[in-house]
XYZ file of C-alpha atoms in Angstrom:
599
model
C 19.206 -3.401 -39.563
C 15.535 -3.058 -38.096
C 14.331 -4.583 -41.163
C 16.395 -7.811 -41.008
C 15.524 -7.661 -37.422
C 11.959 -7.676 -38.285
C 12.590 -10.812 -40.544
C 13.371 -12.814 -37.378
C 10.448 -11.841 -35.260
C 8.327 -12.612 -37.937
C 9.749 -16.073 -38.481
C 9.072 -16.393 -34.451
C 5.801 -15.195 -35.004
C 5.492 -18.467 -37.464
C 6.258 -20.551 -34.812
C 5.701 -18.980 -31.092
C 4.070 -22.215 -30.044
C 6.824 -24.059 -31.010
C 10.285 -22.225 -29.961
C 12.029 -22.758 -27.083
C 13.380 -20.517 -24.175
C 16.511 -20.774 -25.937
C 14.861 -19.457 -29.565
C 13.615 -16.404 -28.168
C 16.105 -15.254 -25.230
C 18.872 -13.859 -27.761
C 20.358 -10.371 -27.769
C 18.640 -9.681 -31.291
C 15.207 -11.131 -30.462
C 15.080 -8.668 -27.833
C 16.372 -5.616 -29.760
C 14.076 -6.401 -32.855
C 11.161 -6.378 -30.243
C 11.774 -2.939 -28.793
C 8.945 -0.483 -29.832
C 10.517 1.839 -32.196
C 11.702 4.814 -31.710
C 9.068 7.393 -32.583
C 5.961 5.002 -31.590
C 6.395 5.854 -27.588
C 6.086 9.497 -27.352
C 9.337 10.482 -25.123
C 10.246 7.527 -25.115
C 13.989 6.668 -27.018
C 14.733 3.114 -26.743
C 18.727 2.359 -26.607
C 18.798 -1.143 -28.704
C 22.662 -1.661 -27.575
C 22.066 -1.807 -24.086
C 19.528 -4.821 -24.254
C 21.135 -8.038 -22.713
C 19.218 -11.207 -22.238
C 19.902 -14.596 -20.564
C 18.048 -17.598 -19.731
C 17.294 -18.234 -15.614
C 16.494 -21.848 -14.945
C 14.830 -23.588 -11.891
C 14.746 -19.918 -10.464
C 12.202 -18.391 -7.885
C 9.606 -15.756 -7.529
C 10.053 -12.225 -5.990
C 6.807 -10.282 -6.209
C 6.252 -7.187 -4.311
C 4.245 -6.425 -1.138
C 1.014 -8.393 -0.780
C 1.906 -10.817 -3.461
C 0.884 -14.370 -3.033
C 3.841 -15.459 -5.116
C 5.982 -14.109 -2.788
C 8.103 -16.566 -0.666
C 6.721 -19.760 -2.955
C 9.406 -23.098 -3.812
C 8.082 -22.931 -7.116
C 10.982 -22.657 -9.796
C 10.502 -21.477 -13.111
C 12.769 -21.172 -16.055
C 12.708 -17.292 -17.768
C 14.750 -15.280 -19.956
C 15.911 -12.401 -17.820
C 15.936 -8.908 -19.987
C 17.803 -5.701 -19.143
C 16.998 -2.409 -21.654
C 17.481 1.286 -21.222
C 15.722 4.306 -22.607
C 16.567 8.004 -22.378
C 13.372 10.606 -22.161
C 13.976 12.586 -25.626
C 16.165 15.372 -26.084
C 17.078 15.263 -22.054
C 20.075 12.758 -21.944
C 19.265 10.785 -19.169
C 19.290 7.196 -18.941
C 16.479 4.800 -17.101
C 17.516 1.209 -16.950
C 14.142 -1.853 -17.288
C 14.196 -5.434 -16.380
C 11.900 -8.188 -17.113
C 11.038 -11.438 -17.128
C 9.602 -13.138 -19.763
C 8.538 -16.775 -18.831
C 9.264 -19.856 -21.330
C 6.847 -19.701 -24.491
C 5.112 -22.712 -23.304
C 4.445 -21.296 -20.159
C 3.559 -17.551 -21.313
C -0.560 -17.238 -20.837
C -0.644 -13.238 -22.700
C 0.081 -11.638 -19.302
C 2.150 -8.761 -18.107
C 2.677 -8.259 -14.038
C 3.892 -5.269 -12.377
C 4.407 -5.831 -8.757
C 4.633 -3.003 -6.582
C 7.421 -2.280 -3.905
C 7.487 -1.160 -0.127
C 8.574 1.930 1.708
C 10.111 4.365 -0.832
C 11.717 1.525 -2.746
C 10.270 -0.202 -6.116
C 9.954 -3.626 -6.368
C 13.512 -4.489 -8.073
C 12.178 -7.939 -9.096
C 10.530 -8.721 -12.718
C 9.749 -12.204 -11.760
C 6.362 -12.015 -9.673
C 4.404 -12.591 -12.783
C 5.623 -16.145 -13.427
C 3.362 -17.647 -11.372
C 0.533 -16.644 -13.382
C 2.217 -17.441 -16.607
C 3.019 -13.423 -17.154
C 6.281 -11.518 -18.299
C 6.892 -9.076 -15.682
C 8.996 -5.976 -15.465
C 10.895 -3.818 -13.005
C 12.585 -0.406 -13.386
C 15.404 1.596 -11.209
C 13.750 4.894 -12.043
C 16.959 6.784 -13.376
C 18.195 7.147 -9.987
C 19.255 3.547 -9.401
C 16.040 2.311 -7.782
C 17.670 -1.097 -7.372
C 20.273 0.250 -4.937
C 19.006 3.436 -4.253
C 15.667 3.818 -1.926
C 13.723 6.896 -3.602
C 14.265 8.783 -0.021
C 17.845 8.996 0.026
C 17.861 10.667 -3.789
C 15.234 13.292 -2.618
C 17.071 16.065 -2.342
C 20.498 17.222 -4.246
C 21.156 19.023 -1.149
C 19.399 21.526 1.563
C 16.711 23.078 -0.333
C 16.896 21.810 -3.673
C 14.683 18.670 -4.700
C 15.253 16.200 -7.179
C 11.745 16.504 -9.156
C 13.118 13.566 -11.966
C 13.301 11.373 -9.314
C 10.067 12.249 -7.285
C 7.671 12.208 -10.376
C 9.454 8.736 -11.450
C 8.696 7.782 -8.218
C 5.721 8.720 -7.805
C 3.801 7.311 -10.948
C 6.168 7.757 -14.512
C 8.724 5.230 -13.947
C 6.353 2.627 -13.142
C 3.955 3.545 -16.221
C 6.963 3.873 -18.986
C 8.100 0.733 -18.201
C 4.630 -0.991 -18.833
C 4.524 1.184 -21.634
C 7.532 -0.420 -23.178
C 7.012 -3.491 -21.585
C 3.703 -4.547 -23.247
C 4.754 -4.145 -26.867
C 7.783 -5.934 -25.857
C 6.353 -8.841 -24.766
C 4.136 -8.506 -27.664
C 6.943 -9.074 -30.163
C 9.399 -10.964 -27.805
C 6.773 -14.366 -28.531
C 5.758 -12.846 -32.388
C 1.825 -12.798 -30.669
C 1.523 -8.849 -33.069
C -2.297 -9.399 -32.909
C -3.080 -11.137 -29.157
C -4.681 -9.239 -26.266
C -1.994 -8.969 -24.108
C -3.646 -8.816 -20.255
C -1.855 -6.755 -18.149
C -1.982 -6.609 -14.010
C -0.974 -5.000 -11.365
C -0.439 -6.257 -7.646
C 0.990 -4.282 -4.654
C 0.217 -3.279 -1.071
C 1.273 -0.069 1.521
C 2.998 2.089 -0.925
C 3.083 -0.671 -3.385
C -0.877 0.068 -2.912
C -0.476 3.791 -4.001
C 1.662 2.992 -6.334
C -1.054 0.668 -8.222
C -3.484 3.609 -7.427
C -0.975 5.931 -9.544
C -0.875 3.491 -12.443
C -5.015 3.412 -12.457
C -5.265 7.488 -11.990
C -1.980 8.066 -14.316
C -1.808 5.578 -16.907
C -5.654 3.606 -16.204
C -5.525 2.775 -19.936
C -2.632 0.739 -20.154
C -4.355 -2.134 -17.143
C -6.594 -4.305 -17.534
C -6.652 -5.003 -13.664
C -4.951 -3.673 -10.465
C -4.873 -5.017 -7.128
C -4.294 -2.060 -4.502
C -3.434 -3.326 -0.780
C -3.525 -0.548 2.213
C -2.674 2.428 -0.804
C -0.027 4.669 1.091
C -2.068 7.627 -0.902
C -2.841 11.312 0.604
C 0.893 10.902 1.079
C 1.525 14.237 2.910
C -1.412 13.267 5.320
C 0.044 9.729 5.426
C 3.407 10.220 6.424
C 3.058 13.716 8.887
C 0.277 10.822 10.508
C 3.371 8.852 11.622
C 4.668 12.186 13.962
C 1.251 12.520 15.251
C 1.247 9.842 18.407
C 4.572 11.106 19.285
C 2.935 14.844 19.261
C 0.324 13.712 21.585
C 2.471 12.396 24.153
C 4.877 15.416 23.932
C 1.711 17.626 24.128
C -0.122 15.828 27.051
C 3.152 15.369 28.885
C 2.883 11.478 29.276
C 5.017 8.572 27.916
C 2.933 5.152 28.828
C 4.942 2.586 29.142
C 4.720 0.376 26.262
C 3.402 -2.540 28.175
C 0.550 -0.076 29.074
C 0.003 0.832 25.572
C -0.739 -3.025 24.768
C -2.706 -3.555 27.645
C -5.425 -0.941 26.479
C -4.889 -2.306 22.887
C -5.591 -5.825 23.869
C -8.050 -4.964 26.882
C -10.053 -3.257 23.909
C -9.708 -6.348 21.298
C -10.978 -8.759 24.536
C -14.166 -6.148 24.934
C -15.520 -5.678 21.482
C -14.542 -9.002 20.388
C -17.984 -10.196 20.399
C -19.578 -6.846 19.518
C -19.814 -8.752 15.565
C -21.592 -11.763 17.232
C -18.631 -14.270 17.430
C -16.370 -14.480 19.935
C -12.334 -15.101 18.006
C -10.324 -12.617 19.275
C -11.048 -10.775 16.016
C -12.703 -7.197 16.171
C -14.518 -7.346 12.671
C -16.616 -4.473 13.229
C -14.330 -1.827 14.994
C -16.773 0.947 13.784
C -19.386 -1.076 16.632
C -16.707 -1.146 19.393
C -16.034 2.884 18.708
C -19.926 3.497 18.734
C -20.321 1.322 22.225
C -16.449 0.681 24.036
C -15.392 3.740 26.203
C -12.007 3.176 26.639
C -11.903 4.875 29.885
C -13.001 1.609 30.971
C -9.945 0.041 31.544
C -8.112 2.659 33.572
C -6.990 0.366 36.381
C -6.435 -3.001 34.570
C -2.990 -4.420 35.665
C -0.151 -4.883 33.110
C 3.115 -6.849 33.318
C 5.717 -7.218 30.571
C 9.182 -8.988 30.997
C 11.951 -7.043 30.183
C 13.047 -7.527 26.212
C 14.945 -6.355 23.593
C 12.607 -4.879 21.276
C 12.270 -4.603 17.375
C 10.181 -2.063 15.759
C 9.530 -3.407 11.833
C 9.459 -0.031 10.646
C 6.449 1.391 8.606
C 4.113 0.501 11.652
C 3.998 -3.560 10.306
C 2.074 -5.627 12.887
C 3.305 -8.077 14.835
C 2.824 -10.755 12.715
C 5.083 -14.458 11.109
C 7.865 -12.562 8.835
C 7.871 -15.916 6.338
C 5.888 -14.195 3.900
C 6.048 -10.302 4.713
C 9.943 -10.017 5.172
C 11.178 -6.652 3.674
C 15.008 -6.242 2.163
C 16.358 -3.531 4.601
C 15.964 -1.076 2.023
C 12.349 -1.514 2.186
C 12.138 -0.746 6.270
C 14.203 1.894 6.872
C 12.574 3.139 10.348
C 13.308 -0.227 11.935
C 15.222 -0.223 15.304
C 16.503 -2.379 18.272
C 15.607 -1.039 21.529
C 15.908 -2.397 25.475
C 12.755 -2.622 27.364
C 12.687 -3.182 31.051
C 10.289 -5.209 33.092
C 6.967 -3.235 33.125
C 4.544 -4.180 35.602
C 1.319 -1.224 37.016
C -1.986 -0.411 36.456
C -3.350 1.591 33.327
C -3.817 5.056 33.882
C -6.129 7.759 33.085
C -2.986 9.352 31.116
C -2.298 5.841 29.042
C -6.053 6.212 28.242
C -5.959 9.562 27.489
C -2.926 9.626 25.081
C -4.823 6.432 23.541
C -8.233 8.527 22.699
C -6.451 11.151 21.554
C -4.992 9.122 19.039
C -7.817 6.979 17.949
C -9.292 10.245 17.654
C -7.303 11.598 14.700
C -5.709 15.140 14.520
C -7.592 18.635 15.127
C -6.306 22.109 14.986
C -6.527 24.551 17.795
C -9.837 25.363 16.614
C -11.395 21.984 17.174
C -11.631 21.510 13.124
C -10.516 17.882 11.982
C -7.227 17.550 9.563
C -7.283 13.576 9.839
C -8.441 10.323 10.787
C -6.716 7.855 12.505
C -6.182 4.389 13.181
C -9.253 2.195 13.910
C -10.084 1.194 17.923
C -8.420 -1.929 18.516
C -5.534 -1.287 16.487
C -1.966 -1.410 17.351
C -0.308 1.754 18.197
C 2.940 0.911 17.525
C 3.907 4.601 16.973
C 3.272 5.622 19.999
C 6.190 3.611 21.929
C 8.197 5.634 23.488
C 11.740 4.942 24.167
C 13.766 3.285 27.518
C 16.460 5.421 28.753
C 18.851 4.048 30.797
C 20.553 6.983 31.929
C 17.087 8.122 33.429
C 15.384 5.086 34.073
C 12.242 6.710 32.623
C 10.658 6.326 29.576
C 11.269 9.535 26.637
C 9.812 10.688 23.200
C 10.486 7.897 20.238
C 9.918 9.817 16.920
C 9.128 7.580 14.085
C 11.802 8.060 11.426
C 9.068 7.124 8.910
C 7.075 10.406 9.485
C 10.293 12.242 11.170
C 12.572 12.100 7.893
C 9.200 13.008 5.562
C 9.142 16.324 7.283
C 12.659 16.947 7.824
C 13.659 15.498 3.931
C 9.771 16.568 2.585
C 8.459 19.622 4.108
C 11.729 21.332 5.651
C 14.075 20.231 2.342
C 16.676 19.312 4.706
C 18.958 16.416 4.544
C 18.520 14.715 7.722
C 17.275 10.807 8.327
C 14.748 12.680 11.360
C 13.377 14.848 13.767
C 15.689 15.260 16.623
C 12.783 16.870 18.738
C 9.410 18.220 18.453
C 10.396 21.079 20.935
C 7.495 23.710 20.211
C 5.371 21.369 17.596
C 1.485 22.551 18.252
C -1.363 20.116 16.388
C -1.278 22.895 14.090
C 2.315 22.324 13.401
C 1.491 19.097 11.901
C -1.754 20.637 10.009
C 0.310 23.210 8.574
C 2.957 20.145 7.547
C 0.492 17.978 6.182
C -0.725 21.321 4.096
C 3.043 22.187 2.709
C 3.636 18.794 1.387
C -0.225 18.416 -0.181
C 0.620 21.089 -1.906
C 3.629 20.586 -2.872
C 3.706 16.870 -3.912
C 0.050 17.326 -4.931
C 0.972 16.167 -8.798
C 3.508 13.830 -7.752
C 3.217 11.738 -4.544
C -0.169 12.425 -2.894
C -2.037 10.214 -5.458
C -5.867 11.259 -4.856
C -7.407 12.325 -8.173
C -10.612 10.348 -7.930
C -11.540 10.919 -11.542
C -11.008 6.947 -12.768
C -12.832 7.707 -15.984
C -9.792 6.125 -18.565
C -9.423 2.988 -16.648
C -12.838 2.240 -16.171
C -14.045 3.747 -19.699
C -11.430 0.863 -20.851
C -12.783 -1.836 -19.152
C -10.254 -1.736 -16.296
C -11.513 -3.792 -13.005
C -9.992 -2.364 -9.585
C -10.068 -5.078 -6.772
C -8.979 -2.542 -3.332
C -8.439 -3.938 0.262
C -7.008 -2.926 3.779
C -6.593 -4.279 7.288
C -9.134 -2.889 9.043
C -6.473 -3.030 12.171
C -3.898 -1.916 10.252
C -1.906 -0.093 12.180
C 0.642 1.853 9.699
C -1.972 3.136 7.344
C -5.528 4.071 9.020
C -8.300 1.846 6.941
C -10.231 4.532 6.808
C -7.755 6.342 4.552
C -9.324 3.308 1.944
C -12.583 3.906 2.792
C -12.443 7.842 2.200
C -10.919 7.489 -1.348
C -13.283 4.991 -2.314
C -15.752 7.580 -0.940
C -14.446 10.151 -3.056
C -14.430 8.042 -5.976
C -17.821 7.639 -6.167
C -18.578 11.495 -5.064
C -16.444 12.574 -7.608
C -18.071 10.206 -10.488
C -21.611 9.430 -9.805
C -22.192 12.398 -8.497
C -25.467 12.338 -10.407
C -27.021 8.959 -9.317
C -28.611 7.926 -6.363
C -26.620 6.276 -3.376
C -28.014 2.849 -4.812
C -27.233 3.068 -8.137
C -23.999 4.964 -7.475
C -23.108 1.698 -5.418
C -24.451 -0.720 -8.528
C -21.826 0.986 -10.702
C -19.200 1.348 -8.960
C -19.133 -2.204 -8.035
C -19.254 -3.149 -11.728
C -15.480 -2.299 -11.928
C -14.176 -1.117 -8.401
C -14.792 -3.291 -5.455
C -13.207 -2.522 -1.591
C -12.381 -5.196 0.915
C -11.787 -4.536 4.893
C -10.347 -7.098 6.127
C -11.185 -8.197 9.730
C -8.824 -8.086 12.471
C -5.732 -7.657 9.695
C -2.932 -5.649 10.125
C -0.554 -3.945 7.521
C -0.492 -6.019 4.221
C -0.735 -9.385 6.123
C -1.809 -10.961 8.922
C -2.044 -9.489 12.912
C -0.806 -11.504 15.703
C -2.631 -9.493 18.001
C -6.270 -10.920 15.893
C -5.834 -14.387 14.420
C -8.433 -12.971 11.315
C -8.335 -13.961 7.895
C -6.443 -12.487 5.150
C -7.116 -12.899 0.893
C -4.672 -15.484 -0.456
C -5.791 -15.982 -3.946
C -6.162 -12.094 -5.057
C -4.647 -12.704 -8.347
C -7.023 -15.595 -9.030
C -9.610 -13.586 -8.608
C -8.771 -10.741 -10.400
C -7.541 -12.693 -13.514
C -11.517 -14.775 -13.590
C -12.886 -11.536 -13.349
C -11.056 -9.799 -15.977
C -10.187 -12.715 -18.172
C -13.737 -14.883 -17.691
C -15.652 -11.719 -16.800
C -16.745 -13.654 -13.161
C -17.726 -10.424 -11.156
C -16.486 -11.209 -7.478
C -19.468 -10.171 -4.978
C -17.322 -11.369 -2.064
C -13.836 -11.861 -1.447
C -12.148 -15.190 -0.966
C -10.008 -15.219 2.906
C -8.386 -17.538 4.926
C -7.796 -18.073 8.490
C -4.660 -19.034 8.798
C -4.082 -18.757 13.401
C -6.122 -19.460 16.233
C -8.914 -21.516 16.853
C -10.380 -21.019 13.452
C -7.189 -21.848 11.234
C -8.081 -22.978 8.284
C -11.326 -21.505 8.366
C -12.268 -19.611 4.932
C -14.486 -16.689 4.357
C -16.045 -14.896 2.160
C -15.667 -11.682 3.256
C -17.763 -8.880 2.619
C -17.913 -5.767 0.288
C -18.226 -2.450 1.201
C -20.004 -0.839 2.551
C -21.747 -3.864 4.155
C -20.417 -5.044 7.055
C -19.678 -8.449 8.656
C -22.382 -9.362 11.431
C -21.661 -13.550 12.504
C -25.307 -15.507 13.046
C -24.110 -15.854 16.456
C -22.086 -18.417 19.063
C -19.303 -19.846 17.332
C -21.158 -19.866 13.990
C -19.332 -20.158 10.813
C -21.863 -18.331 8.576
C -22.109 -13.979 9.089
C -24.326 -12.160 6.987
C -23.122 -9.001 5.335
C -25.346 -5.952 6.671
C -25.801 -2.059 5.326
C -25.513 -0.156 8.982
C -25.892 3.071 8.482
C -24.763 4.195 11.853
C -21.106 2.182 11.152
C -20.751 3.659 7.577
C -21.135 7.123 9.500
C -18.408 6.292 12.036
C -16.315 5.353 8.490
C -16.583 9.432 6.656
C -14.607 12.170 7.863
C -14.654 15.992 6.389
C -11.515 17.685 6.878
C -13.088 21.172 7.406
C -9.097 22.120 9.017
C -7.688 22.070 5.154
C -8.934 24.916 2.536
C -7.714 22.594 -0.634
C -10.258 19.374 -0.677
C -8.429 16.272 0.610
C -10.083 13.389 -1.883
C-alpha cells in the first residue's frame, strides 16, 4: 500500500506547480506523505487517523505576538489532522496543520507559539507568509485542555507526559513530523524547506525551548518576553502581594498608579525627548528617588475593575485578545472612589518591589520589574464588608505554588499567613529544581542551532509589567557567558550578533503595546526574520512603530543591545544608540541567594 502510495506523490512531485488545492488535499495524499514509520525515532505515525479538507476564504490565528494575528486577510488551505503514538507506550498525540494552496506555498513551515499554559491550537498563522503551519494538543487535549489543569493526577502525583510535552517535546515532534510532511504533501523531496518560529510571554519560552531542545530543526525563531526561569517567573507573581503582607500596607490602587505615572512624568525626558515614553528606565533608576513623590495627590472614580490576567498592560485588546483559556488569572473587581495623598508606605511597598526579592540575609534571589512599570500585581482587593482595602493574590503565581511546588490541586493561595521572603526563595528553589529539565528553559548552550545556521531575533517590553525585561537581558547575558567565554567583551558581542540579536522595546508593555507609554512596538518581525534568514540581510536595528500619542505613526529603528536609545534632543526624531556602561550595570544581577546557577 505505501508503495502505490508513493506512486501518487511522485506523480505530484511531476507537477507541484501545477495542482490545485483540490489535487493535493485528499485523505491518501496526506497518508502517502507521512514520514515512515522507522525514519522518526519514537515516533509511530497512525496513517488511518489522517483526515484532510479544504478551508476557503478562511482567516489567520497565529499565536501571541504574531502580526498575522487579527488580519481580514482570507486564505484558502487544506486543513490536516494526524496522530502518532510514542513507540511501545500506547498513547496517542493528535497534530493539525495547515498547508496553504500550492500556488501560494513559498517552502515555509510556521509554528506559532501560545499564551499562559495553553498552546497555540491554531495551524494557520503561517499563511500569511506563504508557510504550512502546524499545531498539536500534546496528548492531553491541549485544544481543550490548558496544560495547568492536567498537572497533577491528583494531590501529590504529577503528570510528567504532560509537563515535558508541555514544556518543549510536543512542540518539537510535531515540527519533526511536520517538515517532512510538508515536504511530500507538494512532491518538493529535494527543496529547502525554511522553517520559523514566532511567539511571545510563554509563547516566548516556548520558542526558547525549540532553539535549546530541538535548535536543529529552525532555521529562525522569534522569542517575545520568553516566560523562561519558570520557577523564578511564576513564584515572581506572589512576590508584590508578599511585600504588602510583610510591610503591613495595602495602597490603594489609585495610589499605586499615581507613583507609577508620577515616575513615567519624571524620567520621561531622562532619554532626551520628552513622549511620555521612559526609554531608558536603567537612567531614571540611576537618578529618580521615588521617595520623591510622597505627598502627590491622587483621585480615581469609583469603577469596576478588570485585571487581564498574566500582568498584560493596559493596552487596545484588537490585536492582543486571549481565548479565556489563555488568561486564566483574570477577574472583575469593584473599586471605590479613591482620592489622598501618596504615602511614605505606597512608596515604600513600591521600592521594595522595583527592588526585586532578597532573603533574610540581604542576598538577592531576583530581579524585578523595571522603574516605571506597571505594578499591576500589587492591587490589592476592595472589601465591602470592611470598607478597607485586603491582600489580592495573583492566581498566576498563587496556583504555580499551590499546583507546582505544594502538588496540590487547588486554582490558589488562600493566604500567605506566615510566608517570609525566604518562603518564596525556598519556592522558587523547589520548582528550579524540580522542573529544571522540563519547564525552566535556561540552558544557554545554543551550539546546534547556531552551528546550523539558525538566526534568533529576541525582544521584550522594557515596561513590561508581567515578565521583568531584565529576565531577557540576563539570559542573553548568560548566553554569551556560557559560549564565548573565551573572547573578549567585543568580539563576544561581534558573534553573538551574527546569529542572536535582543530588542528592548521602549515604553512597551507585555507582548504589545502600553497605554500608560504611547512607545513603539515591532510590526514586521517576520519580515525581518525571513530577509535575514532567506536573503541573508543581517538586521543591525529593529524596525518599530508608533502607533498612540503625539508621535503615531512615527517609526524607529530601535536599537540593539546592549546600546541604548539616547534622542538628539527637543522633540527630535533621530536618537543615537549609545554603549553606557553605568546602564548595562543597572541591567546584571547575581543571584548569590540560590546555590544551583540561575542562567
Amino acid at each position: 500500500m505505501r508503495q502505490s502510495c508513493s506512486v501518487v506523490v511522485t506523480a505530484l512531485a511531476a507537477s507541484s506547480s501545477a495542482a490545485s488545492i483540490t489535487d493535493v488535499c485528499t485523505t491518501s495524499n496526506v497518508q502517502a506523505a507521512l514520514p515512515a514509520n522507522g525514519t522518526l525515532v519514537g515516533i509511530d505515525m497512525i496513517p488511518s487517523s489522517v483526515t484532510a479538507s479544504v478551508v476557503y476564504n478562511a482567516t489567520t490565528g497565529g499565536g501571541m505576538g504574531s502580526a498575522s494575528t487579527g488580519s481580514s486577510a482570507t486564505y484558502t488551505y487544506c486543513n490536516v489532522t494526524v496522530a502518532y503514538t510514542h513507540t511501545g507506550k500506547g498513547d496517542k498525540v493528535v497534530l493539525l496543520y495547515a498547508f496553504p494552496q500550492p500556488s501560494d506555498f513559498q517552502n515555509r513551515f510556521y509554528v506559532a507559539g501560545g499564551g499562559g499554559f495553553s498552546l497555540s491550537s491554531s495551524a494557520t498563522g503561517g499563511l500569511a507568509y506563504g508557510a504550512a503551519g502546524g499545531a498539536t494538543d500534546a496528548g492531553y487535549d491541549a485544544f481543550s485542555n490548558s496544560y495547568d489543569e492536567v498537572v497533577l493526577y491528583g494531590n501529590g502525583s504529577i503528570n510528567w507526559d504532560a509537563t515535558y510535552m508541555f514544556g518543549y517535546q510536543a512542540l518539537g515532534e510535531m515540527t519533526k513530523v511536520g517538515k517532512p510532511l510538508a515536504q511530500a504533501f507538494y512532491g518538493l523531496s529535494d527543496t529547502k524547506i525554511y522553517t520559523y518560529f514566532e511567539g511571545c510571554s510563554d509563547g516566548g519560552r516556548e520558542g526558547m525551548s525549540q532553539v535549546q531542545r530541538f535548535g536543529e530543526e529552525y532555521d529562525g525563531a522569534i522569542t517575545g518576553a520568553p516566560a523562561f526561569r519558570f520557577a523564578q517567573q511564576q513564584v515572581h507573581h506572589v512576590f508584590s502581594s508578599a511585600v504588602e503582607e510583610i510591610q503591613g500596607y495595602y495602597p490603594p490602587p489609585c495610589e499605586i498608579s499615581k507613583i507609577v505615572n508620577a515616575t513615567i512624568a519624571a524620567c520621561d525626558s531622562l532619554d532626551g525627548r520628552t513622549d511620555g515614553v521612559v526609554s531608558r528606565t536603567d537612567l531614571c533608576m540611576l537618578n529618580f528617588d521615588l521617595k520623591s513623590v510622597i505627598g502627590e495627590s491622587y483621585y480615581c472614580a469609583a469603577e469596576n475593575n478588570t485585571s487581564l490576567g498574566f500582568g498584560f498592560n493596559k493596552r487596545s485588546t484588537a490585536r492582543h485578545s486571549l481565548k479565556r483559556r489563555q488568561a486564566q488569572g483574570s477577574t472583575t473587581s469593584y473599586q471605590p472612589a479613591q482620592n489622598g495623598t501618596v504615602s511614605a508606605e505606597g512608596v515604600a511597598v513600591a521600592q521594595a518591589i522595583y527592588d526585586g526579592l532578597h532573603n533574610s540575609e540581604g542576598e538577592r534571589a531576583y530581579l524585578s520589574w523595571q522603574i516605571a512599570s506597571e505594578l499591576g500585581d500589587a492591587s490589592p482587593t476592595y472589601s465591602t464588608e470592611t470598607g478597607s482595602w485586603e491582600l489580592s493574590i495573583p492566581s498566576t503565581g498563587g496556583e504555580y505554588v499551590t499546583k507546582f511546588i505544594q502538588l496540590l490541586d487547588l486554582d490558589n493561595l488562600s493566604d500567605l499567613n506566615n510566608v517570609t521572603y525566604d518562603t518564596l526563595v525556598n519556592w522558587m528553589d523547589i520548582g528550579m529544581v524540580r522542573y529544571m529539565d522540563s519547564l525552566q528553559t535556561t540552558l544557554p548552550d545554543l551550539t546546534p542551532f547556531q552551528s546550523s545556521g539558525g538566526k534568533l531575533l529576541h525582544y521584550h517590553g522594557e515596561s513590561d509589567s508581567s515578565i521583568p525585561a531584565a529576565s531577557s537581558v540576563h539570559y542573553w547575558q548568560s548566553v554569551r557567558s556560557i559560549m564565548y567565554s573565551n573572547l573578549t567583551d567585543d568580539a563576544a558581542l561581534e558573534a553573538l550578533q551574527d546569529w542572536y540579536q535582543f530588542y528592548l522595546i521602549p515604553g512597551a508593555g507585555h507582548c504589545g503595546t502600553n497605554q500608560l507609554q504611547p512607545g513603539p512596538y515591532p510590526q514586521t518581525n517576520m519580515d525581518v526574520m525571513i530577509d535575514w534568514v532567506e536573503n541573508g540581510v543581517k538586521p543591525s536595528r529593529l524596525n518599530a512603530t508608533v502607533s498612540s500619542g503625539a508621535f503615531a505613526g512615527e517609526t524607529q529603528m530601535l536599537c540593539q543591545w546592549p546600546t541604548r536609545p539616547l534622542w538628539q534632543g527637543g522633540n527630535s526624531s533621530e536618537f543615537d544608540c549609545v554603549t553606557d556602561q553605568a546602564s548595562i550595570d543597572s541591567w546584571t544581577y547575581t543571584f548569590p541567594a540560590f546555590k544551583l546557577p540561575v542562567y
